[in-house]
PDB file of C-alpha atoms in Angstrom:
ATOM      1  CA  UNK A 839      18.133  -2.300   8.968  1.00  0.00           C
ATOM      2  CA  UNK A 840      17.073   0.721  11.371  1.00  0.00           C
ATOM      3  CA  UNK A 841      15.008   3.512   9.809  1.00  0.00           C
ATOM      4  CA  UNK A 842      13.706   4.643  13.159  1.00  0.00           C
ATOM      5  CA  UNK A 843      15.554   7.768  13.126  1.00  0.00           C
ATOM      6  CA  UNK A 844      14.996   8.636  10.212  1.00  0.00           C
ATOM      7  CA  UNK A 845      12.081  11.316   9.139  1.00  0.00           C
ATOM      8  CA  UNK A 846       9.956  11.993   6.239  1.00  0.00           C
ATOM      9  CA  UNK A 847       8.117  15.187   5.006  1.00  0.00           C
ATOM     10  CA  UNK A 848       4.952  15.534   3.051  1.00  0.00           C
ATOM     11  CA  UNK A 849       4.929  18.674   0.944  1.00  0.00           C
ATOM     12  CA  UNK A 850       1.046  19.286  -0.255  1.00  0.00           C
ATOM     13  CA  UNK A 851      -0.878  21.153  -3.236  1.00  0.00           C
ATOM     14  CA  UNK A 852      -4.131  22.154  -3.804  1.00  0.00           C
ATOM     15  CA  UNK A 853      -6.364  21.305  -6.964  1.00  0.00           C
ATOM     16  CA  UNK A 854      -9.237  22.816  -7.185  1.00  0.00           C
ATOM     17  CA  UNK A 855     -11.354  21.584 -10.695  1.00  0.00           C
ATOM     18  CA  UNK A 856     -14.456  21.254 -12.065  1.00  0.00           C
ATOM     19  CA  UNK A 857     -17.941  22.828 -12.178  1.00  0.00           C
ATOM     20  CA  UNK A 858     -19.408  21.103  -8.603  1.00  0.00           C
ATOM     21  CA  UNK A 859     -16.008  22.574  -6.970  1.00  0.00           C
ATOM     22  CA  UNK A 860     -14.775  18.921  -6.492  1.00  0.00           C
ATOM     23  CA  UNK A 861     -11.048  19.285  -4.689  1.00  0.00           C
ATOM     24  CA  UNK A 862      -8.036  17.216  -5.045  1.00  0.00           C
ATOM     25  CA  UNK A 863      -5.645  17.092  -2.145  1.00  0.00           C
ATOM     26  CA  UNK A 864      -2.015  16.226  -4.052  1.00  0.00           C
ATOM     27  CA  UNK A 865       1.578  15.890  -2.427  1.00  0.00           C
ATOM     28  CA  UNK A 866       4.703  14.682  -2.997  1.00  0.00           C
ATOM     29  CA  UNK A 867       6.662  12.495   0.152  1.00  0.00           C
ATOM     30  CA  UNK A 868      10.312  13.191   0.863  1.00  0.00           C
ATOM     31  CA  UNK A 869      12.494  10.961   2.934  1.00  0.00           C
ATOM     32  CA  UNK A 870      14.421  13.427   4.610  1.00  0.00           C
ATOM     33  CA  UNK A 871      17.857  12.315   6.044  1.00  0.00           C
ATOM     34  CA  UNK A 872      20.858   9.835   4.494  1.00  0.00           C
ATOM     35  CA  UNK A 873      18.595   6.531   3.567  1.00  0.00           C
ATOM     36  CA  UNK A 874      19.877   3.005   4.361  1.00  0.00           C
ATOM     37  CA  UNK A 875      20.684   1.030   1.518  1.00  0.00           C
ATOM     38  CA  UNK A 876      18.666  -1.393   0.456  1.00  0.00           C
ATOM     39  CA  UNK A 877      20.482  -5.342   0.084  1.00  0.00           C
ATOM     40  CA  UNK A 878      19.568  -7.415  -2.739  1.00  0.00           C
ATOM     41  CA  UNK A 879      17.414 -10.131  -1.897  1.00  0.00           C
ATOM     42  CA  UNK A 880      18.587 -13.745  -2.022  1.00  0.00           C
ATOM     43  CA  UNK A 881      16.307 -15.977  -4.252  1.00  0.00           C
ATOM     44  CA  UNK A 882      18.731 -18.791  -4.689  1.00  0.00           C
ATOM     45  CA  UNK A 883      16.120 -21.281  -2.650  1.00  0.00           C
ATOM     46  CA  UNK A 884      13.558 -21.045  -4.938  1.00  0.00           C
ATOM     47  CA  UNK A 885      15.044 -22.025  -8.989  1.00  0.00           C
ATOM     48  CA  UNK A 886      11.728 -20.430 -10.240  1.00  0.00           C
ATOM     49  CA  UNK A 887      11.983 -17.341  -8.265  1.00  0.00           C
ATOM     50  CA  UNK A 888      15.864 -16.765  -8.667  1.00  0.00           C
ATOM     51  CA  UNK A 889      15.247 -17.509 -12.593  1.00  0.00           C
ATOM     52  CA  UNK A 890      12.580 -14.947 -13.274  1.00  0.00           C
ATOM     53  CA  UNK A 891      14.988 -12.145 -11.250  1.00  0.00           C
ATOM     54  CA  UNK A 892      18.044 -13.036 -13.178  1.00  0.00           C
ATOM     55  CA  UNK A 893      20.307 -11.451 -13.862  1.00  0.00           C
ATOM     56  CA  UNK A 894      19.489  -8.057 -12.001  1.00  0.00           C
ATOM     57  CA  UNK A 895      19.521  -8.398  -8.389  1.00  0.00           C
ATOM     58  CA  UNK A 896      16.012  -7.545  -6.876  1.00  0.00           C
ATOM     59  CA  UNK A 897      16.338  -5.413  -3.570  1.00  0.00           C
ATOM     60  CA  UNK A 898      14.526  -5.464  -0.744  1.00  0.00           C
ATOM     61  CA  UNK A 899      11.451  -3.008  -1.237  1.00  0.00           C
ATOM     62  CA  UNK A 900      10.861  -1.539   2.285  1.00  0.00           C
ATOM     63  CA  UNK A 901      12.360   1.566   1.176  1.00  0.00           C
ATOM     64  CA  UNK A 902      11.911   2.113  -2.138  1.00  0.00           C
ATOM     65  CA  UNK A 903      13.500   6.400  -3.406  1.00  0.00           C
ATOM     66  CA  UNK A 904      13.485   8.115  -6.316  1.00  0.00           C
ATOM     67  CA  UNK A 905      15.322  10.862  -7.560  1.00  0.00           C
ATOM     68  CA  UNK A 906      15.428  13.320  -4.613  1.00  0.00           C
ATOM     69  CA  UNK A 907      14.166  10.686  -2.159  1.00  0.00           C
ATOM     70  CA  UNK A 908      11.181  10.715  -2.812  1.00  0.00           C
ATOM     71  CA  UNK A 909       9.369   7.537  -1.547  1.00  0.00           C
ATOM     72  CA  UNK A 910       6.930   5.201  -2.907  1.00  0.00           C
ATOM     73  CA  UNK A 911       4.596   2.938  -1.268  1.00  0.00           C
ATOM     74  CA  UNK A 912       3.059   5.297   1.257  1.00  0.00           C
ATOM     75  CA  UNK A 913      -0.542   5.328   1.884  1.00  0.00           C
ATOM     76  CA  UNK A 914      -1.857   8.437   2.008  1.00  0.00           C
ATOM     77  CA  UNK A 915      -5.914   8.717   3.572  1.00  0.00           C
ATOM     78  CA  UNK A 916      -8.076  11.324   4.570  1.00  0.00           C
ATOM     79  CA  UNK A 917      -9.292  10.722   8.705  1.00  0.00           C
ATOM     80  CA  UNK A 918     -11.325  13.352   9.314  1.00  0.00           C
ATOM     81  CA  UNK A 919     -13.481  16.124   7.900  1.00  0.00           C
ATOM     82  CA  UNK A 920     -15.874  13.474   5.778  1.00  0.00           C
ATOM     83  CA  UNK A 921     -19.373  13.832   5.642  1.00  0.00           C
ATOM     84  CA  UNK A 922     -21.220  11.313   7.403  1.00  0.00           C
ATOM     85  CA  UNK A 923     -22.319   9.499   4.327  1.00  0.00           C
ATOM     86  CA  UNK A 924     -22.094   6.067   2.480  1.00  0.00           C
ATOM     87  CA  UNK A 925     -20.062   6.226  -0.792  1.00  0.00           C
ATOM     88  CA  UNK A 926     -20.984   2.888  -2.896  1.00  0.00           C
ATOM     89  CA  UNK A 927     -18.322   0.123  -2.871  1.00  0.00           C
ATOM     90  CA  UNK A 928     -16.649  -0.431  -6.455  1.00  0.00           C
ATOM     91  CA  UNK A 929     -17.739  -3.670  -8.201  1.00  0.00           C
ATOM     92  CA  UNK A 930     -14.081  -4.078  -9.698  1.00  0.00           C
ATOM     93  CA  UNK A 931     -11.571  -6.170  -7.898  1.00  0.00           C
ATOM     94  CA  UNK A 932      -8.430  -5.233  -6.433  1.00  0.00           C
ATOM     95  CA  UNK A 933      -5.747  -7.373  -7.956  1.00  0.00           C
ATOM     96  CA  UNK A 934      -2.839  -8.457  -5.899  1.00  0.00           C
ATOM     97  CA  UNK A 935      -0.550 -10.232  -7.849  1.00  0.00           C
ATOM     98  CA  UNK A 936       2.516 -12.522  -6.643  1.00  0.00           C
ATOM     99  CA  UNK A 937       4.510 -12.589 -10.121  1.00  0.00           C
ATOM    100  CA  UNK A 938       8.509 -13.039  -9.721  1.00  0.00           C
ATOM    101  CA  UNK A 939       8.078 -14.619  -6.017  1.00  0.00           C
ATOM    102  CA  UNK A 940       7.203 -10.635  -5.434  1.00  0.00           C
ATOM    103  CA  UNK A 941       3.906  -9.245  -4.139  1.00  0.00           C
ATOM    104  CA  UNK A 942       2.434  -6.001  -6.079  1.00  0.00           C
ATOM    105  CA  UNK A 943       1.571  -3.519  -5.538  1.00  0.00           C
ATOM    106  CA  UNK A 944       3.614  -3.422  -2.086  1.00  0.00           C
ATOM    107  CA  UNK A 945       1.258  -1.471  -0.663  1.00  0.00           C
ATOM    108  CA  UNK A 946      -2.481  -1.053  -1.689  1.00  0.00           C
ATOM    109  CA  UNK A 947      -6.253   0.326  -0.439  1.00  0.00           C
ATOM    110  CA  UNK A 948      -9.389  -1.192  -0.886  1.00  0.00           C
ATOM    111  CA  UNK A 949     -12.944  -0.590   0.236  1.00  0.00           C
ATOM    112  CA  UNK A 950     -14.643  -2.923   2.770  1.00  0.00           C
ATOM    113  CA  UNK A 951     -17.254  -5.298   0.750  1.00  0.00           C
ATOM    114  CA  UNK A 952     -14.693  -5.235  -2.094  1.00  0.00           C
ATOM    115  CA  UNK A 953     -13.701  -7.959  -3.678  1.00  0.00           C
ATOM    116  CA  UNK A 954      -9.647  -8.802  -3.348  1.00  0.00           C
ATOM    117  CA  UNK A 955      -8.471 -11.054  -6.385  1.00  0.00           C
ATOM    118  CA  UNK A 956      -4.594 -12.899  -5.252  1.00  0.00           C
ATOM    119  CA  UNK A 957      -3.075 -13.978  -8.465  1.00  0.00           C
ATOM    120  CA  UNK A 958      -0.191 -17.041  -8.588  1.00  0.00           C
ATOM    121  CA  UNK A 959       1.380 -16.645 -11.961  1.00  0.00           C
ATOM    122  CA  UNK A 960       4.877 -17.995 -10.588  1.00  0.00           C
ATOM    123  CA  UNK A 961       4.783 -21.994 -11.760  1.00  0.00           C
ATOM    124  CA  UNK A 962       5.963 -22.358  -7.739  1.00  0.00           C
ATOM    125  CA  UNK A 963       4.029 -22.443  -4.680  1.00  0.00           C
ATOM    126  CA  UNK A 964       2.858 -19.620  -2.033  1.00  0.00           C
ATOM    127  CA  UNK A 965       0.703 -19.403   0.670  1.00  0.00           C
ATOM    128  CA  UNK A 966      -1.039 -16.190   1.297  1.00  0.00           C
ATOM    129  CA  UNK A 967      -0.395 -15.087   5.419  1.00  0.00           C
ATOM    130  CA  UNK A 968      -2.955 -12.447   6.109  1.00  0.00           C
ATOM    131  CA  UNK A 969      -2.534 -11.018   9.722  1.00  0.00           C
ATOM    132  CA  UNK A 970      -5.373  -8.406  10.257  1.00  0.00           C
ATOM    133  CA  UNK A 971      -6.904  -7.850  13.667  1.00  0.00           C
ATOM    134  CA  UNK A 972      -9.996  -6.678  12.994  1.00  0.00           C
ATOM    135  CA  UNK A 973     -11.034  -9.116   9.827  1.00  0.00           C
ATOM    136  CA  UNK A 974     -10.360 -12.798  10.342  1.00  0.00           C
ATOM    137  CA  UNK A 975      -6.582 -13.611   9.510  1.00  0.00           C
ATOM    138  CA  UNK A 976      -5.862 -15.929   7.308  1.00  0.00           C
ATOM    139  CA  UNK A 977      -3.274 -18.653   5.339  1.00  0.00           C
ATOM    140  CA  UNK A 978      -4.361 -19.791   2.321  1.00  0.00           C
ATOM    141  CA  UNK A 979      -1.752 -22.310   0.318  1.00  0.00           C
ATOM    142  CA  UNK A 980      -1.472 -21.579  -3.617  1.00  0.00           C
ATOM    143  CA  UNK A 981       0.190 -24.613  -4.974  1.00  0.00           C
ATOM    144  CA  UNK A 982       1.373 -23.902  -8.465  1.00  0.00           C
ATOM    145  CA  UNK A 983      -1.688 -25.197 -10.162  1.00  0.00           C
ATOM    146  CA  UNK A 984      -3.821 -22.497  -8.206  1.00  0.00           C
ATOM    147  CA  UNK A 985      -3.754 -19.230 -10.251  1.00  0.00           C
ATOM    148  CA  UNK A 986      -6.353 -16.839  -8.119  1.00  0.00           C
ATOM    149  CA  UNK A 987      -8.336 -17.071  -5.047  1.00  0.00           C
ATOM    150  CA  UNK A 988     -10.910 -14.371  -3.822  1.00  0.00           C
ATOM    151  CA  UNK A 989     -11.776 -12.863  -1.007  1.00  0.00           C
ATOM    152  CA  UNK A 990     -13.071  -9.599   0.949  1.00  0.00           C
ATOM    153  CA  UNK A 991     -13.024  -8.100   3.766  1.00  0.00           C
ATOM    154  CA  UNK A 992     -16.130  -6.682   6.112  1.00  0.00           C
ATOM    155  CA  UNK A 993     -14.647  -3.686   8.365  1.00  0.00           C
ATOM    156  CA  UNK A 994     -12.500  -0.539   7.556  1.00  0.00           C
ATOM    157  CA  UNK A 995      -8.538  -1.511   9.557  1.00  0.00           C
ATOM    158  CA  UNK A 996      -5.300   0.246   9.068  1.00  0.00           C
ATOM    159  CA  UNK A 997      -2.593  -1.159   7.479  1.00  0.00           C
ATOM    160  CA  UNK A 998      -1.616  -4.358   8.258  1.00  0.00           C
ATOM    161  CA  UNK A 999       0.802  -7.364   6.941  1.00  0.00           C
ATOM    162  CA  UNK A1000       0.751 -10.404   3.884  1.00  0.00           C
ATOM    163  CA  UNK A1001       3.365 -12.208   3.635  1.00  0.00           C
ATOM    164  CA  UNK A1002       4.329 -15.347   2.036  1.00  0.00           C
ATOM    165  CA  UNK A1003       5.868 -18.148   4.518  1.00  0.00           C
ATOM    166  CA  UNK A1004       7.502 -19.957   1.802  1.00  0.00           C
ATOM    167  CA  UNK A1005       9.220 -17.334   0.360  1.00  0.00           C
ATOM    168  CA  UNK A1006      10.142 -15.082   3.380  1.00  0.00           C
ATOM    169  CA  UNK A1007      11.414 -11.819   1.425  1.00  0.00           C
ATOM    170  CA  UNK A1008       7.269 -11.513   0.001  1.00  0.00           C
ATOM    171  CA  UNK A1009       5.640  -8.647   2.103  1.00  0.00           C
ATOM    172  CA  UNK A1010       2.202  -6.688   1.087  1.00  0.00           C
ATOM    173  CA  UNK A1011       0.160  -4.054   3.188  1.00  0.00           C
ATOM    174  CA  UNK A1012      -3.325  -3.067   3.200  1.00  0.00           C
ATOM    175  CA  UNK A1013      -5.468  -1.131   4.318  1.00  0.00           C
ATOM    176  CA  UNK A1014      -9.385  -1.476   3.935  1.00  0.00           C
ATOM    177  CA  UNK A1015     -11.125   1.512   3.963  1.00  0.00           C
ATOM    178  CA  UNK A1016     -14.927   2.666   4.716  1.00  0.00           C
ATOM    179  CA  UNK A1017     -14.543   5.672   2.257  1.00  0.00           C
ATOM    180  CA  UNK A1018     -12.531   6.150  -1.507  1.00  0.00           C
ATOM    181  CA  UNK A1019     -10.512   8.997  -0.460  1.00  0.00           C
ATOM    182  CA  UNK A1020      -6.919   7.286  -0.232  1.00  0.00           C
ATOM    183  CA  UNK A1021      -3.825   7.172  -2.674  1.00  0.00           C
ATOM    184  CA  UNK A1022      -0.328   5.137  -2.596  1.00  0.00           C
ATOM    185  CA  UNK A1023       2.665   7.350  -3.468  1.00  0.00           C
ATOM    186  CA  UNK A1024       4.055   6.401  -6.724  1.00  0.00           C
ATOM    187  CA  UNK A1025       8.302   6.555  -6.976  1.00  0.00           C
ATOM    188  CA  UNK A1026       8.027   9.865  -7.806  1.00  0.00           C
ATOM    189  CA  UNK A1027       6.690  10.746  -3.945  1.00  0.00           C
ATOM    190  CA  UNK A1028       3.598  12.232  -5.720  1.00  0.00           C
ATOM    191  CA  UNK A1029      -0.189  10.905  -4.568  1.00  0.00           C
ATOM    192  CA  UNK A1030      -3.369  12.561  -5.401  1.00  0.00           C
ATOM    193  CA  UNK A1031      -6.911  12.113  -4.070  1.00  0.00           C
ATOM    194  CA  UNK A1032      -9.639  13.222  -5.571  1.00  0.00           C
ATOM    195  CA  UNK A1033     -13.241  13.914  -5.822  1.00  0.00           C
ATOM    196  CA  UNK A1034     -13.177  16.362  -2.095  1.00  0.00           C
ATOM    197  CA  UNK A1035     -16.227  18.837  -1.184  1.00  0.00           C
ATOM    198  CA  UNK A1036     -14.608  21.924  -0.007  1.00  0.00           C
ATOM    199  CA  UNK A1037     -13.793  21.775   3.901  1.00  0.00           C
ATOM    200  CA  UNK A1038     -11.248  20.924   6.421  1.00  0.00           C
ATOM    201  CA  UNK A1039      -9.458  17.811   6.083  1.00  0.00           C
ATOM    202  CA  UNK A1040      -6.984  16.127   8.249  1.00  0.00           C
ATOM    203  CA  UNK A1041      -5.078  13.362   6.423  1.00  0.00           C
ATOM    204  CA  UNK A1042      -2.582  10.746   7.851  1.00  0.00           C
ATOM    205  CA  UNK A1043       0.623   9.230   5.818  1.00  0.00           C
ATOM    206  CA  UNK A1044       1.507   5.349   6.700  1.00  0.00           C
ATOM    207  CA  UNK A1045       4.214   3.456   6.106  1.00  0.00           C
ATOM    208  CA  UNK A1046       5.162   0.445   7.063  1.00  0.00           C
ATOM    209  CA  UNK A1047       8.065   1.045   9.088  1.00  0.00           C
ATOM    210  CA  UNK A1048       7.910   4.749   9.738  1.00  0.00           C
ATOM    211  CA  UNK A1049       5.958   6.560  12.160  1.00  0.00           C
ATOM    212  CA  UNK A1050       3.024   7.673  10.104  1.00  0.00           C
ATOM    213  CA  UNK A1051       2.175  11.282   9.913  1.00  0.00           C
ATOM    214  CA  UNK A1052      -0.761  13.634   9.884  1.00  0.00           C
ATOM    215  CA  UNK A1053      -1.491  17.285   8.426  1.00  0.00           C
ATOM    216  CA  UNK A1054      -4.179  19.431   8.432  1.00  0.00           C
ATOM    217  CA  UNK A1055      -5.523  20.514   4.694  1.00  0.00           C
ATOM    218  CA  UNK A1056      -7.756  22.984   3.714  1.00  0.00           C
ATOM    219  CA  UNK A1057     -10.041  22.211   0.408  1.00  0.00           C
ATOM    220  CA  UNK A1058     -11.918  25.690  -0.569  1.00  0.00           C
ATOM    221  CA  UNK A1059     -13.605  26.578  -3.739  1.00  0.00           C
ATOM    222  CA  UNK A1060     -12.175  29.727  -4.711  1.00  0.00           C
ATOM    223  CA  UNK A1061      -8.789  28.539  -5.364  1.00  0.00           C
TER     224      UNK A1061
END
């Protein structure tokens, strides 16, 4: 499949709410051009994972449209324009979850020091490839019996890859981030992220097979 000719747009809105003038930078992503159709994914290896997907074929989810084209999975951050400041790391755990021989979300953010909780709810065996470069990669097996492992990572990196080597169809992204200000597209194209002082922001669009993308955005208070 070649999407390397292909472009995408980011359309932006400005949200300007509440009494401290926090800003919201909102958008909806467009894949612009005729998109390559997706192929349905062959399960048939695995019983358990072609028996939880029956009888609707499961496509492939690098490219996953909407009405219009719009396009999910996109992770959406802001690079510059940030105070220099520490913003406290959530306590919660991200939950990446591997139900139907499927990772999800696809595509996800979390904050360095956070905790990263990979749920097995499948009955079969996985084994969690992690390939950052600037955290320790990792493989971890999940035999069948193993329902979660933790674990976090120590340093802001862009997006990079999980797979699954036993089931070769499972992909994940992440990207760990120093600072909250980051969204994933939903189906509908639209992200939102919240919680900006007014200023000028410069935010960058990934996806992982597209050449990301940056804009400029301007977050004022009398809008």
């Amino acid at each position: 499949m070649k999407m390397n000719k292909m472009m995408w747009l980011i359309p932006l809105g400005l949200v300007i709410a509440g009494t401290a003038f926090a800003g919201s930078i909102t958008g909806t992503i467009i894949y612009a051009g005729k998109a390559p159709i997706m192929k349905p994914i062959d399960m048939s290896a695995d019983p358990i994972c072609h028996s939880v997907n029956e009888p609707e074929p499961t496509l492939n989810e690098v490219l996953v449209l909407g009405e219009g084209n719009t396009m999910a999975n996109v992770f959406v951050e802001v690079v510059s324009g940030l105070p220099e400041k520490e913003w406290p790391v959530p306590s919660e755990s991200v939950i990446l979850t591997q139900a139907g021989c499927k990772y999800s979300p696809r595509v996800f953010g979390i904050r360095a020091g956070q905790k990263l909780e990979i749920k097995n709810p499948d009955g079969t065996i996985h084994n969690v490839n992690g390939l950052p470069m600037v955290n320790p990669p990792f493989n971890k097996g999940m035999p069948k019996t193993q329902k979660s492992i933790e674990m976090t990572f120590e340093l802001p990196e862009e997006m990079f890859q999980f797979r699954c080597d036993v089931h070769p169809w499972m992909r994940a992204y992440c990207t760990v981030m120093a600072h909250p200000f980051f969204a994933v597209s939903a189906e509908d194209g639209k992200f939102e992220i919240k919680g900006l002082e007014p200023g000028d922001y410069e935010i960058r669009a990934t996806h992982e097979k597209l050449k990301p993308q940056k804009m400029k955005v301007t977050v004022t208070a009398d809008k």
